[in-house]
PDB file of C-alpha atoms and ligand atoms in Angstrom:
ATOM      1  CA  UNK A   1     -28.933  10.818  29.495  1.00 95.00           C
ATOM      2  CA  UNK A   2     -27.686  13.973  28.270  1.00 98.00           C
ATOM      3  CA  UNK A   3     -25.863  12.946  24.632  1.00 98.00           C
ATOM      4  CA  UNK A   4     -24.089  15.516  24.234  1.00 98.00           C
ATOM      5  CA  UNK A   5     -22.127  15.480  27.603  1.00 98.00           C
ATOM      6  CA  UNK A   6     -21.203  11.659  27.654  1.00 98.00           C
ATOM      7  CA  UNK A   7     -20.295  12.085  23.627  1.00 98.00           C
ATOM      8  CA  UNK A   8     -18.066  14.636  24.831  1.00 98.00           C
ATOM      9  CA  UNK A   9     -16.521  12.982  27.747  1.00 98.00           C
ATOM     10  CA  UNK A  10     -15.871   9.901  26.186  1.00 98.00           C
ATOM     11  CA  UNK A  11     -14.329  11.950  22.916  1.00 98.00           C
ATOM     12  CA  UNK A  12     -12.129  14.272  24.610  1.00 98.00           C
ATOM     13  CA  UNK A  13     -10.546  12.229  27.338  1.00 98.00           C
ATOM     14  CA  UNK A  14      -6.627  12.002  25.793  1.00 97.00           C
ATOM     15  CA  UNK A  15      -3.306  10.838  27.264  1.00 97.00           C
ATOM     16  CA  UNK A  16      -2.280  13.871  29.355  1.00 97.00           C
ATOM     17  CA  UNK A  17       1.262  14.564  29.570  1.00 97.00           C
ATOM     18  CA  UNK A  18       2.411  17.650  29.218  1.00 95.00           C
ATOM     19  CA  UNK A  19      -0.686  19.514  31.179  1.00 96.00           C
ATOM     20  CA  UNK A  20      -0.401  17.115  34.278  1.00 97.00           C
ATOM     21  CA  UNK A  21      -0.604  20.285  37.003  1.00 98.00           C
ATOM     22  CA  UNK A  22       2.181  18.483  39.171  1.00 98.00           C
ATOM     23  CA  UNK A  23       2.052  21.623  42.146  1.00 98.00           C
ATOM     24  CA  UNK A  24      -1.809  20.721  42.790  1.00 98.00           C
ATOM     25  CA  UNK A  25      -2.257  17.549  45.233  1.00 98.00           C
ATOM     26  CA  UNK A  26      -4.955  14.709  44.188  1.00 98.00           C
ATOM     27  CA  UNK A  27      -7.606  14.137  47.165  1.00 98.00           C
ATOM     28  CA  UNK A  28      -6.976  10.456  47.729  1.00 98.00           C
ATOM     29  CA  UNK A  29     -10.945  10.398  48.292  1.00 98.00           C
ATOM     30  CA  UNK A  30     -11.427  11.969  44.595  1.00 98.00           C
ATOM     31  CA  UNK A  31      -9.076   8.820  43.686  1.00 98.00           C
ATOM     32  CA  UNK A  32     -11.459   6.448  45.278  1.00 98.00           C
ATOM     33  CA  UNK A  33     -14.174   7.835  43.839  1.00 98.00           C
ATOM     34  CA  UNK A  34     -13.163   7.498  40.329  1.00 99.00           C
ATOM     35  CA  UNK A  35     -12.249   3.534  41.459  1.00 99.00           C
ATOM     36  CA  UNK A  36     -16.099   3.604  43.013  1.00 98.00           C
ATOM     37  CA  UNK A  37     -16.643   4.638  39.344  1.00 98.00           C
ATOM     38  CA  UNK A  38     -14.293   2.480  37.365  1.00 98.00           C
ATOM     39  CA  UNK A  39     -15.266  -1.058  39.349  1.00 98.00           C
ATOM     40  CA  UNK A  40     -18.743  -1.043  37.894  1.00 98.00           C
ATOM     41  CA  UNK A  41     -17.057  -1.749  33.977  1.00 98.00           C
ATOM     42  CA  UNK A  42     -17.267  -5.472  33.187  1.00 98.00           C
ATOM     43  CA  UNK A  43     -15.297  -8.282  34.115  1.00 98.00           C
ATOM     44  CA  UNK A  44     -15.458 -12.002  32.973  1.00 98.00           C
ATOM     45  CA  UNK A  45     -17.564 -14.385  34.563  1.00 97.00           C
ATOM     46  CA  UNK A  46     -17.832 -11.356  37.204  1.00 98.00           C
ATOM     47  CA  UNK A  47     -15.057 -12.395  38.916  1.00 98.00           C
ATOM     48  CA  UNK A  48     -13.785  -8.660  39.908  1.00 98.00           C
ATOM     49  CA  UNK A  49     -10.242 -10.113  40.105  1.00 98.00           C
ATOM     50  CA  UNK A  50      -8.824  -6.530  40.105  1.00 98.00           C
ATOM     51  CA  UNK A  51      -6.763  -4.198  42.806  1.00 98.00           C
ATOM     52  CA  UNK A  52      -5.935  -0.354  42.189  1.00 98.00           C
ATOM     53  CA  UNK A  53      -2.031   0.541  43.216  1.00 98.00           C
ATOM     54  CA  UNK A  54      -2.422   4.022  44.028  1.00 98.00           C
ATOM     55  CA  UNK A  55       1.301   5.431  44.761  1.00 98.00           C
ATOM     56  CA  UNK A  56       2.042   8.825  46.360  1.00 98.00           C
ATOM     57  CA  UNK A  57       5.119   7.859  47.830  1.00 98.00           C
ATOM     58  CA  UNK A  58       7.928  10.310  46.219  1.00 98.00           C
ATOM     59  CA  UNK A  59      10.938   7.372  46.787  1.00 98.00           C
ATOM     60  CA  UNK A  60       8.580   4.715  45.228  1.00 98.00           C
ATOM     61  CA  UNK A  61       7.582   6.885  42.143  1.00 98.00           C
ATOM     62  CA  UNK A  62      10.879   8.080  41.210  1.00 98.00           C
ATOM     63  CA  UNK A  63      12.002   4.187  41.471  1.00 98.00           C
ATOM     64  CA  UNK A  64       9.068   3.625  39.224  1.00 98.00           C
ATOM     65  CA  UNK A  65       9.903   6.680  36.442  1.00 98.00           C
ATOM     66  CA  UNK A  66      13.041   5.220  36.080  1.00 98.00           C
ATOM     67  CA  UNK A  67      12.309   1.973  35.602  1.00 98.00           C
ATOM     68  CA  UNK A  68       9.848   3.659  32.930  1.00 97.00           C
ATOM     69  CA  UNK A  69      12.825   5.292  31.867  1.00 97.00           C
ATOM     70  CA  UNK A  70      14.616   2.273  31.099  1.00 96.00           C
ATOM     71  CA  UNK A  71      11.864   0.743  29.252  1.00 96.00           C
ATOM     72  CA  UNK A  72      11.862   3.428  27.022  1.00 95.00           C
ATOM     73  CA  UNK A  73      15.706   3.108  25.813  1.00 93.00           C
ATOM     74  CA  UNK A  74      14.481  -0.742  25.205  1.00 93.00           C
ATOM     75  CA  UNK A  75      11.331   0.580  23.682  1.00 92.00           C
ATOM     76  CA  UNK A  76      12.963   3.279  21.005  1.00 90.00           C
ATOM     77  CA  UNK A  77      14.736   0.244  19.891  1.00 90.00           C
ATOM     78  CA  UNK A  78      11.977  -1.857  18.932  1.00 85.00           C
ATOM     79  CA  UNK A  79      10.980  -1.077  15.128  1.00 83.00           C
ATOM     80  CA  UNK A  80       7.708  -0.004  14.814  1.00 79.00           C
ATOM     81  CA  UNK A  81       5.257  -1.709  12.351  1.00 77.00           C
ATOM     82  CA  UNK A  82       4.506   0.015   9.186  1.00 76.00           C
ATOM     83  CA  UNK A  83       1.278  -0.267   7.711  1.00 76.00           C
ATOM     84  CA  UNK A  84      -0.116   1.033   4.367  1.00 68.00           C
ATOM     85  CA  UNK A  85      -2.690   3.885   5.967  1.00 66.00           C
ATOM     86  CA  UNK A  86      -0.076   5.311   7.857  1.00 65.00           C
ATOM     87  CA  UNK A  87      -0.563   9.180   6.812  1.00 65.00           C
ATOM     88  CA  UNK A  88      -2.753  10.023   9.714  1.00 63.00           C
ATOM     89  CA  UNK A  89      -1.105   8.376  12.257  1.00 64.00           C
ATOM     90  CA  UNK A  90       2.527   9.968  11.282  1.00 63.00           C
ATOM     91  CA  UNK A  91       1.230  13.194  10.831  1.00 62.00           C
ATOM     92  CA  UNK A  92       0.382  12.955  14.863  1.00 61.00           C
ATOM     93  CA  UNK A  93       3.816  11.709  15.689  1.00 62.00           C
ATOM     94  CA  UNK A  94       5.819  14.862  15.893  1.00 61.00           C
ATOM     95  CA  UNK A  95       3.148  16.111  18.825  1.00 63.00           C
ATOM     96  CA  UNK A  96       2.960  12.824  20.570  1.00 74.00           C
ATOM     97  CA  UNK A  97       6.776  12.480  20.763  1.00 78.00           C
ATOM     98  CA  UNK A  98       7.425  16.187  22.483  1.00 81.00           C
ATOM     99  CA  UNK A  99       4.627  15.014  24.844  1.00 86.00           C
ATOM    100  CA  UNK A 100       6.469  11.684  25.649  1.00 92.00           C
ATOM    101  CA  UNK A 101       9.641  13.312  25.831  1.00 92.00           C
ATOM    102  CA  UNK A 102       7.869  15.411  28.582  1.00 93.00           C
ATOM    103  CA  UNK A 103       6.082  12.607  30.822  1.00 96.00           C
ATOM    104  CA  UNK A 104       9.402  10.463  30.136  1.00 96.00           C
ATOM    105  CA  UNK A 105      11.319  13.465  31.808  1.00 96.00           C
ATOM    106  CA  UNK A 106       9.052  14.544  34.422  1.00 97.00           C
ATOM    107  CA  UNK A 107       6.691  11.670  35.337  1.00 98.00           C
ATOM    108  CA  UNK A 108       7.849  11.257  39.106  1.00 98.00           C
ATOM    109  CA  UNK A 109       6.338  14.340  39.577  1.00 98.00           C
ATOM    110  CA  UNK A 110       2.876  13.026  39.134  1.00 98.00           C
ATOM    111  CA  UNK A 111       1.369  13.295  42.942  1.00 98.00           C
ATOM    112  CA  UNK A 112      -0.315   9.988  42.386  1.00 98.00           C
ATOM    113  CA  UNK A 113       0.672   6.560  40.250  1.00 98.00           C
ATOM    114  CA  UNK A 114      -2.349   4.149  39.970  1.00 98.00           C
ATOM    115  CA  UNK A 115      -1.316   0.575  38.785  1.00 98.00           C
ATOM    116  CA  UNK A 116      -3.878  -1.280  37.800  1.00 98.00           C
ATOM    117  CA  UNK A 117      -4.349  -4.807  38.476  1.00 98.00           C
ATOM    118  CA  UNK A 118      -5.391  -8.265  37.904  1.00 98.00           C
ATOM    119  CA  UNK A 119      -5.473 -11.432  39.348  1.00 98.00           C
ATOM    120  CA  UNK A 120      -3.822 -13.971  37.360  1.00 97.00           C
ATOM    121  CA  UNK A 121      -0.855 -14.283  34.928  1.00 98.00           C
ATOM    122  CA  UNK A 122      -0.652 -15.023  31.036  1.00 96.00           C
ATOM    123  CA  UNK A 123       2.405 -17.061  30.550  1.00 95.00           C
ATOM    124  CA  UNK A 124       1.653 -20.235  28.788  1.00 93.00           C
ATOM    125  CA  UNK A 125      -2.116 -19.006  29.133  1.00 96.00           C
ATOM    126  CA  UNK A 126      -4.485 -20.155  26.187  1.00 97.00           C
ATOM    127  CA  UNK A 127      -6.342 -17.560  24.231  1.00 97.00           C
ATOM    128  CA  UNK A 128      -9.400 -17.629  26.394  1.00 97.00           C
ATOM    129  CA  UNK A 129      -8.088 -17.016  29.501  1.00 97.00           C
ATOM    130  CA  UNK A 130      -5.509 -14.262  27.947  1.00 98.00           C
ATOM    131  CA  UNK A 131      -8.570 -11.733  26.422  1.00 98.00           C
ATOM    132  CA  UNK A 132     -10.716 -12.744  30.303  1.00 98.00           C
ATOM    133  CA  UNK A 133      -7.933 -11.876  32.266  1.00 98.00           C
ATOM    134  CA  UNK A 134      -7.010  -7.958  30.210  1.00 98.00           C
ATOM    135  CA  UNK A 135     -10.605  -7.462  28.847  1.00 98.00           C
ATOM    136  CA  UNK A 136     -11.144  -7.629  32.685  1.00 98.00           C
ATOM    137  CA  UNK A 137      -9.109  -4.716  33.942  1.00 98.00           C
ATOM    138  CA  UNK A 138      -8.985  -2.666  30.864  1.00 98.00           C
ATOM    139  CA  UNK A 139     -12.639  -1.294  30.665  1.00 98.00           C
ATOM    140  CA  UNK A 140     -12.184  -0.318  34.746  1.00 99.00           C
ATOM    141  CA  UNK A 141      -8.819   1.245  33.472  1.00 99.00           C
ATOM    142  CA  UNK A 142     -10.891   3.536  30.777  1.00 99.00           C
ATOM    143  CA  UNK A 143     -13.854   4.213  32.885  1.00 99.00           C
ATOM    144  CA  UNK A 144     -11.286   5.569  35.950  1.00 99.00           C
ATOM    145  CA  UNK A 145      -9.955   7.703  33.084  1.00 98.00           C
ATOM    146  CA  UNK A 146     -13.120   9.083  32.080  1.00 98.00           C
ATOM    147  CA  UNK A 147     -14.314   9.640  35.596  1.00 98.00           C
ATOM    148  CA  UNK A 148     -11.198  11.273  36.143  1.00 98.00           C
ATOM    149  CA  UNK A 149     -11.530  13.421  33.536  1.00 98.00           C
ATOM    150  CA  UNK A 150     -15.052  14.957  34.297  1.00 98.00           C
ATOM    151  CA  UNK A 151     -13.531  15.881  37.582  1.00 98.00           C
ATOM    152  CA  UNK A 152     -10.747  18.045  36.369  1.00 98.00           C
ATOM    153  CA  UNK A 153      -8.183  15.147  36.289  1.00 98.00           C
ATOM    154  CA  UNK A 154      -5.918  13.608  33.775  1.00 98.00           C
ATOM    155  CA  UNK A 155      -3.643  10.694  33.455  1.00 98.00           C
ATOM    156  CA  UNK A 156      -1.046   9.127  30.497  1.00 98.00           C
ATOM    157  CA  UNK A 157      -1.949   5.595  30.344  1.00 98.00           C
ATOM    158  CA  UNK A 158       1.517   4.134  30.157  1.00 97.00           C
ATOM    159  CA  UNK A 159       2.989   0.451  30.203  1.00 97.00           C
ATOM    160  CA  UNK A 160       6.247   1.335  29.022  1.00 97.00           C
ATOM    161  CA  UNK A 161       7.889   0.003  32.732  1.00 98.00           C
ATOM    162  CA  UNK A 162       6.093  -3.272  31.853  1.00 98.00           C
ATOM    163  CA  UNK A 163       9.786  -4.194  30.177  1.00 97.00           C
ATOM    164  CA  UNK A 164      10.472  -4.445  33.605  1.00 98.00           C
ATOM    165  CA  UNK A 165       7.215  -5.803  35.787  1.00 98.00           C
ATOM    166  CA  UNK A 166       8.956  -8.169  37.909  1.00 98.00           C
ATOM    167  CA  UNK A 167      11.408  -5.254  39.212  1.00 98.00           C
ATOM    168  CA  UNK A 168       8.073  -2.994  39.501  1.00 98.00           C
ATOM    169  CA  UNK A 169       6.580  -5.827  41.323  1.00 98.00           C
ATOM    170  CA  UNK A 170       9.436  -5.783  44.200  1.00 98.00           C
ATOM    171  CA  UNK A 171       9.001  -2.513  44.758  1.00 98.00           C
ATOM    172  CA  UNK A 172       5.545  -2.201  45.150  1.00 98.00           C
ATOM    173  CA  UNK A 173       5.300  -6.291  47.016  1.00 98.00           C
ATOM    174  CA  UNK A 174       3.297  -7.443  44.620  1.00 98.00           C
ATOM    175  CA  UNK A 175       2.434 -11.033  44.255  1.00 98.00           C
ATOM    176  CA  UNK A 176       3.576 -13.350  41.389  1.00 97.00           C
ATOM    177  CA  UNK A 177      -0.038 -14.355  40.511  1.00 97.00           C
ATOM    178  CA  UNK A 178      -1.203 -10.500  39.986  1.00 98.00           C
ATOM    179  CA  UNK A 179      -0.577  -8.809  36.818  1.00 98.00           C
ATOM    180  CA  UNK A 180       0.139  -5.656  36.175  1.00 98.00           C
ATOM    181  CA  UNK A 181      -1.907  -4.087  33.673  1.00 98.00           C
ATOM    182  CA  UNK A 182      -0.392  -0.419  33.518  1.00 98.00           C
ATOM    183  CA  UNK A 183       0.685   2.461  34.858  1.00 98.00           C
ATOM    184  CA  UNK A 184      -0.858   5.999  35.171  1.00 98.00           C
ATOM    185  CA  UNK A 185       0.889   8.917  36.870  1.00 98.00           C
ATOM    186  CA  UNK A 186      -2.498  10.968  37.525  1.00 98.00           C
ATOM    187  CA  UNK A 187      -2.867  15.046  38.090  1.00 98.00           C
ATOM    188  CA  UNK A 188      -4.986  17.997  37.696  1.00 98.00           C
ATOM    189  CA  UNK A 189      -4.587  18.935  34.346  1.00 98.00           C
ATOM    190  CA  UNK A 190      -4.573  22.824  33.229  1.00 97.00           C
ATOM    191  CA  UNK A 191      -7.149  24.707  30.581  1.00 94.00           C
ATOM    192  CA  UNK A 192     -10.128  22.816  29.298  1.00 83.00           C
ATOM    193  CA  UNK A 193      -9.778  22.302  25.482  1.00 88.00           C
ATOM    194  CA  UNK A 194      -9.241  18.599  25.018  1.00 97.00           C
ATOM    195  CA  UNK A 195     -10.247  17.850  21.533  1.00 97.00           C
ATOM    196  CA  UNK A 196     -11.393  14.695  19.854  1.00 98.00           C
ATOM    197  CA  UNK A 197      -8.290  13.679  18.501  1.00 96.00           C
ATOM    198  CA  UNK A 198      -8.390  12.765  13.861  1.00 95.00           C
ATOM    199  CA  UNK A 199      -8.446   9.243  13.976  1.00 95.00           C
ATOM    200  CA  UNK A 200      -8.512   7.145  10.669  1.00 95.00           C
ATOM    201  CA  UNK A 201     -12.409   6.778  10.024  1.00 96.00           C
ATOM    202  CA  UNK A 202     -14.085   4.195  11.346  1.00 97.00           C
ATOM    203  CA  UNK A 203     -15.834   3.159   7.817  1.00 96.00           C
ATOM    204  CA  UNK A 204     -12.026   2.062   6.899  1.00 95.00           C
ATOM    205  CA  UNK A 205     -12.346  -1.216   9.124  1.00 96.00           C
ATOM    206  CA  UNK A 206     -16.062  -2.034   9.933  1.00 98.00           C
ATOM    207  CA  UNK A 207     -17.209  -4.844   8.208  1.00 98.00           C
ATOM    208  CA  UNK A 208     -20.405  -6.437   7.600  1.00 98.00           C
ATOM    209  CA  UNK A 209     -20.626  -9.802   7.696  1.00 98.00           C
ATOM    210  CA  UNK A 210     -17.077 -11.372   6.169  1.00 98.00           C
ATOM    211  CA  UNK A 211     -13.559  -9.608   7.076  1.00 98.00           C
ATOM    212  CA  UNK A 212     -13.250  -6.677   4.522  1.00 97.00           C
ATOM    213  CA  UNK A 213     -16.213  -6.137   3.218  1.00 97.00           C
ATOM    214  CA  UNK A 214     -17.073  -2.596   3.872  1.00 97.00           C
ATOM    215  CA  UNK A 215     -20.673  -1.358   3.283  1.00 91.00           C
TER     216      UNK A 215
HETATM  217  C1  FMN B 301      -2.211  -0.178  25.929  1.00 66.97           C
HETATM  218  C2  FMN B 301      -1.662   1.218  25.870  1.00 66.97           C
HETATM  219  C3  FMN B 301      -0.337   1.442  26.197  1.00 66.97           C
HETATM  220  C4  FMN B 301       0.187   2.742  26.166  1.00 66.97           C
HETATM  221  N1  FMN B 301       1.472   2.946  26.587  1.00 66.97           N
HETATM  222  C5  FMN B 301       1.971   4.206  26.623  1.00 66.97           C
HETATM  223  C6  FMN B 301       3.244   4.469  27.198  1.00 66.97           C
HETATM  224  O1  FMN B 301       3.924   3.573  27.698  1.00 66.97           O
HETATM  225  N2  FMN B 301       3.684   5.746  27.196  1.00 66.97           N
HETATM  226  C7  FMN B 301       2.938   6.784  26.717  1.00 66.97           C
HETATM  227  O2  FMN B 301       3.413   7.939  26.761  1.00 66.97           O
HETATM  228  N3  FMN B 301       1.707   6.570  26.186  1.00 66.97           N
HETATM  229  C8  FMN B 301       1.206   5.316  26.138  1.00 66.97           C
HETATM  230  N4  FMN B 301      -0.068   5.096  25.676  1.00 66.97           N
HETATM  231  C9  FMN B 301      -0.878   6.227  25.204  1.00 66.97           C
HETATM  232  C10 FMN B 301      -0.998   6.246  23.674  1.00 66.97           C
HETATM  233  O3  FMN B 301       0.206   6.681  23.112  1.00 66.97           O
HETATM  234  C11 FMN B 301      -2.164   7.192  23.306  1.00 66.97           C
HETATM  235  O4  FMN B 301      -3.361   6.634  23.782  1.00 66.97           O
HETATM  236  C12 FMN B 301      -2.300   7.417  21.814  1.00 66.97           C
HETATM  237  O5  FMN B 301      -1.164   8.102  21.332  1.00 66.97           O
HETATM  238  C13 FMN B 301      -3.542   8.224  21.458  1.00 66.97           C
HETATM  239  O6  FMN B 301      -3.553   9.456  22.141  1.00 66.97           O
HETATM  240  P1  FMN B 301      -4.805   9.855  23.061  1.00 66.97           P
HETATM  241  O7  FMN B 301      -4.881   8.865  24.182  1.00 66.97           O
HETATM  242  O8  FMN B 301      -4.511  11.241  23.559  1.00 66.97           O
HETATM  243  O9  FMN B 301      -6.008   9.810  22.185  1.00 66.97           O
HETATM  244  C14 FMN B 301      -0.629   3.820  25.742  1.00 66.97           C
HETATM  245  C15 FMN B 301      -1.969   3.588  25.420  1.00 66.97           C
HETATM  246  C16 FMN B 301      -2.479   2.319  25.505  1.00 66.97           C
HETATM  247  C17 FMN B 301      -3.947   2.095  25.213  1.00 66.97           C
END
């Protein structure tokens, strides 16, 4: 295993928006691939209850970006939780907003939306079946990120038009018992310098043996 390479794979694979390349096509086979890829992460009791969306239709993804679109006027609206440590994570704001300004703008544009999903919904589910059902779509969601990104390819994982699944749904004739899990509009990206992005440290909440105590 070379170290170095996965370290920097899995350290410099970021939300791409405002690099998508949105004049360069996406193989569908390159797509597949990085599914081929993504479908060996873990799932719960191994019950690989998970389908891949992929949407190059232009009609469908506009209808999709605006639905996005009005999740985000419902989103800006929602007040976001403060927390004590929040210096880092402000600081980053500012960049992160021009960039969602961008994707929110221009996301229709993405030659490909994949919508990941998973069989099963959790209304009224209990706790169990809630972290089984997402803890069995979002590794696969990661890993297609990351095996997108050693190709040349980036995505925004998004799940802002979640405000609206069951309107996402109809377009897109999915059944009631599937779940949608998110929604990446995928592209080339341009240059090559993703960075690890400053994150608080990790020593700030890993604990040994009782909540809070740090080593
Ligand atoms: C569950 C989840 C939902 C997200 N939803 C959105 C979204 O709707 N729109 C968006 O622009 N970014 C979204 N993001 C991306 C985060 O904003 C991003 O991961 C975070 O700012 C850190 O940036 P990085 O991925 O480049 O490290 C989401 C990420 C996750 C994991």
């Amino acid at each position: 295993m070379d170290i170095a390479a996965a370290d920097k794979l899995l350290t410099t694979t970021r939300s791409v928006r405002k690099r998508l390349d949105y004049s360069r096509p996406v193989p569908l086979d390159v797509i597949q691939q990085c599914i081929d890829i993504a479908i060996q992460a873990p799932t719960g009791s191994n019950q690989q209850g998970w389908s891949f969306l992929i949407v190059t239709d232009a009609e469908k993804r506009k209808k999709l970006a605006d639905l996005y679109r009005k999740g985000v006027e419902i989103y800006a609206q929602v007040p976001q939780p403060v927390r004590p440590d929040d210096d880092l994570r402000t600081q980053q704001r500012p960049r992160g907003l021009v960039s969602s300004l961008h994707l929110v703008q221009t996301m229709e544009q993405a030659p490909v939306f994949l919508i990941p999903c998973i069989e099963g919904r959790t209304e009224n589910a209990p706790q169990f079946a809630q972290a089984s059902m997402y803890g069995s779509i979002l590794p696969a969601v990661w890993s297609f990120m990351l095996a997108a990104r050693a190709r040349g390819i980036g995505a925004a994982w998004t799940t802002i038009h979640l405000f609206f699944e069951k309107e996402a749904a109809e377009i897109l004739e999915i059944p009631d018992n599937v779940t949608q899990a998110a929604l990446l509009p995928v592209a080339y990206f341009t240059g090559e310098d993703f960075k690890p992005a400053k994150r608080i440290p990790s020593r700030e909440f890993t604990y040994f043996e009782t909540w809070g105590k740090k080593r």
